[in-house]
PDB file of C-alpha atoms in Angstrom:
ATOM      1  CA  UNK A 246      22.798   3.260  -5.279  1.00 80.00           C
ATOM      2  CA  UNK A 247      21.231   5.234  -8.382  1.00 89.00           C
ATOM      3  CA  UNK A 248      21.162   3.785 -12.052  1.00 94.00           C
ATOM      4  CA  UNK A 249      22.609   6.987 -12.670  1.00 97.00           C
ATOM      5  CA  UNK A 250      26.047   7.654 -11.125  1.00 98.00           C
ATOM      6  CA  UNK A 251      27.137  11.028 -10.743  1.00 98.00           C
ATOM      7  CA  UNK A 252      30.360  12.567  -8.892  1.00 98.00           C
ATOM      8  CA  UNK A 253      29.237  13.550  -5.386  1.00 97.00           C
ATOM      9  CA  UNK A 254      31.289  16.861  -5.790  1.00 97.00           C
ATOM     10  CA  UNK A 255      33.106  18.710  -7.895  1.00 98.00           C
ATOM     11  CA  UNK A 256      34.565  22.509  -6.946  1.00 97.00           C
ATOM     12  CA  UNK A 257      36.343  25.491  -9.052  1.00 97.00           C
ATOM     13  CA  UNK A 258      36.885  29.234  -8.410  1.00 97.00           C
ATOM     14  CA  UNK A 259      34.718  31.413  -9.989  1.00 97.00           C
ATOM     15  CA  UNK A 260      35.405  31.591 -13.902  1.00 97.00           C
ATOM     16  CA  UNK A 261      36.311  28.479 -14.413  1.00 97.00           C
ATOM     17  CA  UNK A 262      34.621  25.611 -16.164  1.00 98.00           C
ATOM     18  CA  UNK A 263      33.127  22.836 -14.202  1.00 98.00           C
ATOM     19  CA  UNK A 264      31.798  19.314 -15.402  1.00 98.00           C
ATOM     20  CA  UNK A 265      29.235  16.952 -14.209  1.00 98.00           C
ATOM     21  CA  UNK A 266      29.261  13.429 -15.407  1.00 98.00           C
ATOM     22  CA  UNK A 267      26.409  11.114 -15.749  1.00 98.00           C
ATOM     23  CA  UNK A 268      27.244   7.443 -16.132  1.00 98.00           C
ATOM     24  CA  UNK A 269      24.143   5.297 -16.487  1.00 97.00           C
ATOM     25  CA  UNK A 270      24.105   2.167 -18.990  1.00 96.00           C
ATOM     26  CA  UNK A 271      22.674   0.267 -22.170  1.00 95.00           C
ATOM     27  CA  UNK A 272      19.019   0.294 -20.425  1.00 96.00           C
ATOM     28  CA  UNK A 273      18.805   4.346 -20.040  1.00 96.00           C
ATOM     29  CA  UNK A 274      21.516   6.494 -21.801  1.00 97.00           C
ATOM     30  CA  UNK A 275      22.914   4.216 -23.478  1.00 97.00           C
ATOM     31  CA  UNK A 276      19.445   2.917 -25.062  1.00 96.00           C
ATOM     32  CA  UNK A 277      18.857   6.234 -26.722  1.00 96.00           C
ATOM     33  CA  UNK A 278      16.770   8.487 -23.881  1.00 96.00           C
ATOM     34  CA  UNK A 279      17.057  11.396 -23.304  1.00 97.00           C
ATOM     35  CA  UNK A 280      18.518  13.029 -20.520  1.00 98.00           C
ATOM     36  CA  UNK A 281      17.849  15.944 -18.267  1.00 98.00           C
ATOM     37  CA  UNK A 282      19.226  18.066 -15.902  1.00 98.00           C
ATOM     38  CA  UNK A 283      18.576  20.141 -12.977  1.00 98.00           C
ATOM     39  CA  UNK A 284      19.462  22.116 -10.862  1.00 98.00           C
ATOM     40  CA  UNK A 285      18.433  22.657  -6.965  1.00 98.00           C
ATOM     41  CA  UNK A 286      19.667  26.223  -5.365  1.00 97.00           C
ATOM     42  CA  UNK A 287      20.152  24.975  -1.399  1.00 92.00           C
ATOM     43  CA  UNK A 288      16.665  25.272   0.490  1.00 92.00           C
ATOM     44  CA  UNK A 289      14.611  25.614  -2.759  1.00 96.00           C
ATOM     45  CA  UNK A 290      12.769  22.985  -5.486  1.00 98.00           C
ATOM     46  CA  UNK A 291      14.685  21.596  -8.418  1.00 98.00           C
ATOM     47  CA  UNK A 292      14.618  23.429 -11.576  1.00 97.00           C
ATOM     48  CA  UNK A 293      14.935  22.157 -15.091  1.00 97.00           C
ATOM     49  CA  UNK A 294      18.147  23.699 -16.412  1.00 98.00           C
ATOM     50  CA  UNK A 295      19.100  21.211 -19.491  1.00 98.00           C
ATOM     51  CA  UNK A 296      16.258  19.223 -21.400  1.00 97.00           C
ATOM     52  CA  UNK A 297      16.900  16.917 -24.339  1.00 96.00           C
ATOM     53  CA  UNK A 298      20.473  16.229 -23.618  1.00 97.00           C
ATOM     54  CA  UNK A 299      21.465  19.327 -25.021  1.00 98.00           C
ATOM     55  CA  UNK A 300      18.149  21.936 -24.951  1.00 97.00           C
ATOM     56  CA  UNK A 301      18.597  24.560 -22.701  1.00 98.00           C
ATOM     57  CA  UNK A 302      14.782  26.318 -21.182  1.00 96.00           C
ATOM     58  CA  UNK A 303      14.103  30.102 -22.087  1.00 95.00           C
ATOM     59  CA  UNK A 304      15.557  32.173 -19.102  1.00 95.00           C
ATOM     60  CA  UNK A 305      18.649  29.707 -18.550  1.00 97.00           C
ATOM     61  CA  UNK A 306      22.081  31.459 -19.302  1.00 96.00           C
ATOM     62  CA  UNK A 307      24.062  30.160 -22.080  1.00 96.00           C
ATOM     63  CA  UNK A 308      27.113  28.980 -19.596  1.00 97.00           C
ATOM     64  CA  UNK A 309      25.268  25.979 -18.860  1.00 98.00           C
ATOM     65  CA  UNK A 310      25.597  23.473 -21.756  1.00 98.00           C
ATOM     66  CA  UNK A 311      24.800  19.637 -21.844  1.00 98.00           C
ATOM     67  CA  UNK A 312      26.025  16.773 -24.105  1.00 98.00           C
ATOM     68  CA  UNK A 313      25.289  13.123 -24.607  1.00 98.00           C
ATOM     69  CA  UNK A 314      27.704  10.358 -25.904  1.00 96.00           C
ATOM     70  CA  UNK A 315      27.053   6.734 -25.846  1.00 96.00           C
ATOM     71  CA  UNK A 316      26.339   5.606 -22.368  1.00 97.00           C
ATOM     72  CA  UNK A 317      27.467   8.987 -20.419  1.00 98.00           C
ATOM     73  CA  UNK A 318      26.072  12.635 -20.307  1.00 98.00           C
ATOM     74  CA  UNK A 319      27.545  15.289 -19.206  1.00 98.00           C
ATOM     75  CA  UNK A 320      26.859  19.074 -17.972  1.00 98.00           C
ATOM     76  CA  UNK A 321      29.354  21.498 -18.346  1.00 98.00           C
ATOM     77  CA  UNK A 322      29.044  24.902 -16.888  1.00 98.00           C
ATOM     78  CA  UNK A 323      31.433  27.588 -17.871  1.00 97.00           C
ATOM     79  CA  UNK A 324      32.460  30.993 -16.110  1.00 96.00           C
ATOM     80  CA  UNK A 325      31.701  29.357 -13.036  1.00 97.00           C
ATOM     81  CA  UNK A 326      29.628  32.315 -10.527  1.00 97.00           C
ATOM     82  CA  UNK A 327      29.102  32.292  -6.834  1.00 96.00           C
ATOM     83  CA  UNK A 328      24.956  32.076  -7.566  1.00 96.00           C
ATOM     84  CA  UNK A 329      25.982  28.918  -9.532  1.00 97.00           C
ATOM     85  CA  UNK A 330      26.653  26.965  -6.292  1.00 97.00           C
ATOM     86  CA  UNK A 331      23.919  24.198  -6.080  1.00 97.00           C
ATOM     87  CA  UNK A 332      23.112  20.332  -6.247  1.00 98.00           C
ATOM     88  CA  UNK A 333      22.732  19.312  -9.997  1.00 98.00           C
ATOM     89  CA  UNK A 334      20.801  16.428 -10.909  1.00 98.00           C
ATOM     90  CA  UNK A 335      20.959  14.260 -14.151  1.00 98.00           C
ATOM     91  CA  UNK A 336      17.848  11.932 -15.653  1.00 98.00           C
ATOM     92  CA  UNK A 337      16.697   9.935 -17.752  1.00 97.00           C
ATOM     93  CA  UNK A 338      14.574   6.590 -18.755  1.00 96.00           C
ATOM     94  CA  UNK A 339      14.814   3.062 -17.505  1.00 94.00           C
ATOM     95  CA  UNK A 340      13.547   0.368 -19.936  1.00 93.00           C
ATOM     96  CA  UNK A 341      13.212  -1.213 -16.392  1.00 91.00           C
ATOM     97  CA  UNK A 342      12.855   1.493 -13.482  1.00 87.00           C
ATOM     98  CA  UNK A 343      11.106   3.671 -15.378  1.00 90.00           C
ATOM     99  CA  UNK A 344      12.080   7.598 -14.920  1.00 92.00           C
ATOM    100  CA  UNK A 345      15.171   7.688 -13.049  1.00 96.00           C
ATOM    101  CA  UNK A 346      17.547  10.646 -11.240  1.00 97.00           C
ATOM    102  CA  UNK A 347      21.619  10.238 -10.187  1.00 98.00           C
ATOM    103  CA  UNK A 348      22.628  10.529  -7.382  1.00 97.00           C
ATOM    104  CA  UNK A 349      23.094  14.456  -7.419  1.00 98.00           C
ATOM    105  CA  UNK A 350      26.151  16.537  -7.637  1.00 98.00           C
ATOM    106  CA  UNK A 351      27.113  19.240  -4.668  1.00 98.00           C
ATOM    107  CA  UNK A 352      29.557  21.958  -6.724  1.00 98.00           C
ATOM    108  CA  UNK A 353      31.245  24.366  -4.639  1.00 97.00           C
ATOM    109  CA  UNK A 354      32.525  27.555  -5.752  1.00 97.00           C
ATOM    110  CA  UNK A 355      35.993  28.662  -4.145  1.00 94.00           C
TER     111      UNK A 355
ATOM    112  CA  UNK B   8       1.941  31.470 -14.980  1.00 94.00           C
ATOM    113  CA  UNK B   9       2.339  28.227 -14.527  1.00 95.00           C
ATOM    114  CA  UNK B  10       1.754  27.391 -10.470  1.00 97.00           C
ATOM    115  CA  UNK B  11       1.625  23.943  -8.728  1.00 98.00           C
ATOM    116  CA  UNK B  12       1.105  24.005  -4.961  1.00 98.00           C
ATOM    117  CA  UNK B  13       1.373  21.053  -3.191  1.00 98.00           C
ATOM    118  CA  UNK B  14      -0.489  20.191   0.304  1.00 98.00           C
ATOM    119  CA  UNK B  15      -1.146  18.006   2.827  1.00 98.00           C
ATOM    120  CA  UNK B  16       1.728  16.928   4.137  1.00 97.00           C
ATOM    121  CA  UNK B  17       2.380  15.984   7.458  1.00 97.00           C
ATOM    122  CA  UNK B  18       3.111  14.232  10.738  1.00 98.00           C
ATOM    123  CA  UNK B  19       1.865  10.131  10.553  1.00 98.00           C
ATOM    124  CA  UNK B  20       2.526   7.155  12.439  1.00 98.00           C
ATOM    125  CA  UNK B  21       3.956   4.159  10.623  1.00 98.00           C
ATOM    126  CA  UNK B  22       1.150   2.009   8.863  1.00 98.00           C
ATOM    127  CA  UNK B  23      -1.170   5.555   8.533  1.00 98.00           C
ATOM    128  CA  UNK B  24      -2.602   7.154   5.615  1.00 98.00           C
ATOM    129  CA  UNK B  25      -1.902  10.920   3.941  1.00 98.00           C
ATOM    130  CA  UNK B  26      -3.591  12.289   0.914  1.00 98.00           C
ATOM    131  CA  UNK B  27      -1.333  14.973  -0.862  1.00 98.00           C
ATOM    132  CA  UNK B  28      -2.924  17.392  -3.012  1.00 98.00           C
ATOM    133  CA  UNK B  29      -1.202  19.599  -6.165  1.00 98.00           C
ATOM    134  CA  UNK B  30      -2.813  22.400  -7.346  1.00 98.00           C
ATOM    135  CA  UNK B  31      -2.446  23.351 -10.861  1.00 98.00           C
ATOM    136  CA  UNK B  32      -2.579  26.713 -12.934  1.00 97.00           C
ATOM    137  CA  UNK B  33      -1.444  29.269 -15.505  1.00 97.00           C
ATOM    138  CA  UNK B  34      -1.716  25.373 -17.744  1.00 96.00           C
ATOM    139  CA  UNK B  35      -4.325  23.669 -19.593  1.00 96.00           C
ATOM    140  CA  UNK B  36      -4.026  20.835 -17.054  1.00 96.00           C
ATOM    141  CA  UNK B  37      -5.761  18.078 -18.596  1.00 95.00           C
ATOM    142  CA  UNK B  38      -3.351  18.201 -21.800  1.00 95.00           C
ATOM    143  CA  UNK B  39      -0.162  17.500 -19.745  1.00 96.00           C
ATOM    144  CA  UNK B  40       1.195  14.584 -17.631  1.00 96.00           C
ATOM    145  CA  UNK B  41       1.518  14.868 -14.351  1.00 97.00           C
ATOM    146  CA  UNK B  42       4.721  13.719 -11.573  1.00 97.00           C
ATOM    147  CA  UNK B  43       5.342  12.842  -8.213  1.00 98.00           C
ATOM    148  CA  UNK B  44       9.080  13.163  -6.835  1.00 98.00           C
ATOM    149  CA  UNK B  45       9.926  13.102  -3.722  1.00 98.00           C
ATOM    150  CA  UNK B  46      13.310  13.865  -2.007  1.00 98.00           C
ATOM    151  CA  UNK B  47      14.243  12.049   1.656  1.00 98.00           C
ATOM    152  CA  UNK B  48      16.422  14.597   4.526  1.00 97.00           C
ATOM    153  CA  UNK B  49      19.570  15.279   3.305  1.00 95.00           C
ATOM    154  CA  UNK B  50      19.319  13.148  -0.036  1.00 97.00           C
ATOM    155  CA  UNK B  51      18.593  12.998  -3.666  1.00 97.00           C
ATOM    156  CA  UNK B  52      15.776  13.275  -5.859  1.00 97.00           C
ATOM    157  CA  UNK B  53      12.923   9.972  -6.298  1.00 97.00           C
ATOM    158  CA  UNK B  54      10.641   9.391  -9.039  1.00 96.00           C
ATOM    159  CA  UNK B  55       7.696   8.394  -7.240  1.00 97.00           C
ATOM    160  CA  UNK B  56       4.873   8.178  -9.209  1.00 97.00           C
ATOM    161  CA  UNK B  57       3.535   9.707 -12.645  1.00 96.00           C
ATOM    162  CA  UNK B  58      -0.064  10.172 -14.776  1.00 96.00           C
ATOM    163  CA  UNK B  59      -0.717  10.464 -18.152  1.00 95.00           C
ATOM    164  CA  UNK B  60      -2.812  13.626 -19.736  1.00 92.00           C
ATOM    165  CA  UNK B  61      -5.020  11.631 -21.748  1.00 82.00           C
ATOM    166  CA  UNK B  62      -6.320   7.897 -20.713  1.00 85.00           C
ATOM    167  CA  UNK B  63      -4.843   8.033 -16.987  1.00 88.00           C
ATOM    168  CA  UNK B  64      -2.524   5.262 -16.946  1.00 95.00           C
ATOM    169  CA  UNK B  65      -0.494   5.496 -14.193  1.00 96.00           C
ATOM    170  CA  UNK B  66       3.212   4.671 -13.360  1.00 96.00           C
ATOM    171  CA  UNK B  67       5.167   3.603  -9.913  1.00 97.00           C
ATOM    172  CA  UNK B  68       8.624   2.996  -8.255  1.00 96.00           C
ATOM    173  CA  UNK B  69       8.734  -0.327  -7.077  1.00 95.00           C
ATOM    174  CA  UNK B  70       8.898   0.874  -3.498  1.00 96.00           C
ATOM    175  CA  UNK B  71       5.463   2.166  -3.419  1.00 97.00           C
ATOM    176  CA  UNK B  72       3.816  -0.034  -5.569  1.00 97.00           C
ATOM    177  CA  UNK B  73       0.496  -1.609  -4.243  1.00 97.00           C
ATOM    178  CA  UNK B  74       0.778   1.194  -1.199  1.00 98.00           C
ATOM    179  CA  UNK B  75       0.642   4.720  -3.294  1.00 98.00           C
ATOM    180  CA  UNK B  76      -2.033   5.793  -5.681  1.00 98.00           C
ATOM    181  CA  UNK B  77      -1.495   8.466  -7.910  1.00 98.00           C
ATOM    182  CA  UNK B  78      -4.693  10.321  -9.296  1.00 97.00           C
ATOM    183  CA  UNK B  79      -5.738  13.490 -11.081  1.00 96.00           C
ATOM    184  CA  UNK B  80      -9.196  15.345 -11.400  1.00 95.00           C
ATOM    185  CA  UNK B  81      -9.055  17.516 -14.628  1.00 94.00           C
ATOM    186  CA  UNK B  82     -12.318  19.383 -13.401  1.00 95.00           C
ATOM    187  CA  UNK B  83     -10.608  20.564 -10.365  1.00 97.00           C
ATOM    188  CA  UNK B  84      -7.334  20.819 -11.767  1.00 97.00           C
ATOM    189  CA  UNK B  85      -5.735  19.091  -9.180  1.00 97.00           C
ATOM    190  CA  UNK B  86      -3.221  15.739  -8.853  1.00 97.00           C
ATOM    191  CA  UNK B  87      -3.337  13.807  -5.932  1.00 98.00           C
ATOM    192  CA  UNK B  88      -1.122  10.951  -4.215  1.00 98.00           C
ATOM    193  CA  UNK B  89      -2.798   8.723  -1.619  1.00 98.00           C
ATOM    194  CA  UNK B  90      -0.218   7.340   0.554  1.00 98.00           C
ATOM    195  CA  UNK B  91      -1.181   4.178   2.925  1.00 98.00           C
ATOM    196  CA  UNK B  92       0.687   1.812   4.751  1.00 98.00           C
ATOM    197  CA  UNK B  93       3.495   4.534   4.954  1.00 98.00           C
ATOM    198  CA  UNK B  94       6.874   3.465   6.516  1.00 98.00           C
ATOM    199  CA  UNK B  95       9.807   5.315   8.039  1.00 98.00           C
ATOM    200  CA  UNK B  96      11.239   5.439   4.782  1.00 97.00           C
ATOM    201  CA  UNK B  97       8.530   7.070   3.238  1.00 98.00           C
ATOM    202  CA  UNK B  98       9.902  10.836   5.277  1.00 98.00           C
ATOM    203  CA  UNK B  99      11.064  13.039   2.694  1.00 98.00           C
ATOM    204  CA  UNK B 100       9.736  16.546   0.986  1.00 98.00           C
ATOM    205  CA  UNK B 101       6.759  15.427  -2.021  1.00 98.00           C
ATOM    206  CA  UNK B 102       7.031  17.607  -5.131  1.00 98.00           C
ATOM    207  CA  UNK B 103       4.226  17.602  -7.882  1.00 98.00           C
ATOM    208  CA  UNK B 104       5.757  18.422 -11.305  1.00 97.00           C
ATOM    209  CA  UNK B 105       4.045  18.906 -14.630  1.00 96.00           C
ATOM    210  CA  UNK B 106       5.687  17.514 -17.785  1.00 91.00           C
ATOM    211  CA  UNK B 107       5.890  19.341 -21.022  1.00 89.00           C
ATOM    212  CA  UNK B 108       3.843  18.511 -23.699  1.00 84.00           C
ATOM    213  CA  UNK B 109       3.941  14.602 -24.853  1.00 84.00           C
ATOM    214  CA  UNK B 110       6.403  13.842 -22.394  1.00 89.00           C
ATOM    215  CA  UNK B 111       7.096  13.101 -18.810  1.00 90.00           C
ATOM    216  CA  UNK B 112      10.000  14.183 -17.263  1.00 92.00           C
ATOM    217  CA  UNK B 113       9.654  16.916 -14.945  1.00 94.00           C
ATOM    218  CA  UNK B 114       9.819  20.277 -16.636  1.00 93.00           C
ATOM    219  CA  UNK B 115       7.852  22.733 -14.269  1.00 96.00           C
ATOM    220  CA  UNK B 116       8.223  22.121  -9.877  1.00 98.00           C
ATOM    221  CA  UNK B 117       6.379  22.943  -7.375  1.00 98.00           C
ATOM    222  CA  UNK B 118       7.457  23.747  -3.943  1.00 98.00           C
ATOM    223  CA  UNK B 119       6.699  20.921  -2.375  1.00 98.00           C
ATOM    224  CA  UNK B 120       5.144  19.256   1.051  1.00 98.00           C
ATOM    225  CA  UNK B 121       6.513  17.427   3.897  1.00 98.00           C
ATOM    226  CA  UNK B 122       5.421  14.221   4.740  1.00 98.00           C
ATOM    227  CA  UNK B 123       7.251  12.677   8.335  1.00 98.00           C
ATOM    228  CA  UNK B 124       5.824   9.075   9.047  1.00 98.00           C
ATOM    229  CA  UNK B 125       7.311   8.619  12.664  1.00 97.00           C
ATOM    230  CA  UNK B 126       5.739   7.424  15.963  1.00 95.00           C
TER     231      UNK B 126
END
């Protein structure tokens, strides 16, 4: 079970808008971290896609957008594509556990 | 460029030992801090294990604890993880990741290696 819990899957035909919550608690999110997200194209290694809860790298397009609030994070990704189909991880810091991911999130595009 | 290239990964009996080996370029190395993750068949992402740029200190998940060692050489450019006493559990794909400046998490993968601890 991850300190971070994240929907197993979420789906939506292509130009839609799609979100990914991240529900960890008062010793991560909730403490103040920050939290990052990536993404992990099937067969390939992770990329970073959000940084700083809301950051977004150079070379990432602008449909992907992250937001923090309170104990919950949350990636939203808008004009949903076919190339957008991937796993999508969420993470932060554990005062405890150190650096920790969820659990990962499949989306599926119909 | 920035390039990390993990190896030596492979096939290892429960209780054996595997030294994995990243690669680094296209980075000063020795000004960043330096990750292990590791991801088991079919599951999510693991912190494993992570380095800092400057004075070494060195971070674990509980799991591996007292049975992983993490270590970089700045001369060589390289991060290792020395794996002993490796368990069934251990099986998954070992990526090295560099952090961005002053911080930690993963910004920058590599491809990773394959470790499978089975008899």
């Amino acid at each position: 079970q991850s300190v971070l819990t994240q929907p197993p899957s979420v789906s939506g035909a292509p130009g839609q808008r799609v979100t990914i919550s991240c529900t960890g608690s008062s010793s991560n999110i909730g403490a103040g971290y920050d939290v990052h997200w990536y993404q992990q194209l099937p067969g390939t290694a992770p990329k970073l896609l959000i940084y700083g809860n809301t950051n977004r790298p150079s070379g990432v397009p602008d449909r992907f957008s992250g937001s923090k609030s309170g104990t919950s994070a949350s990636l939203a990704i808008t004009g949903l594509q076919a190339e957008d189909a991937a796993d999508y991880y969420c993470q932060s810091y554990d005062s405890s556990l150190l650096w920790v991911f969820g659990g990962g999130t499949k989306v599926t595009v119909l | 460029e920035v390039q990390l290239v993990e190896s030596g990964g492979g096939l290892v009996q429960p209780g054996g030992s595997l030294r994995l080996s990243c690669a680094a370029s296209g980075f000063t190395f020795s000004s960043y801090a330096m990750t292990w993750v590791r991801q088991a068949p079919g599951k999510g992402l693991e912190w494993v294990s992570a380095i800092s740029h400057s004075d070494g200190t060195t971070y674990y998940t509980d799991s591996v604890k007292g049975r992983f060692t993490i270590s970089r050489d700045n001369s060589k450019n390289t991060l290792y993880l020395q794996m002993s006493s490796l368990r069934a559990d251990d099986t998954a794909v070992y990526f090295c990741a560099k952090g961005p400046s002053g911080n930690y998490y993963p910004s920058v993968w590599g491809k990773g290696t394959t470790v499978t601890v089975s008899s």
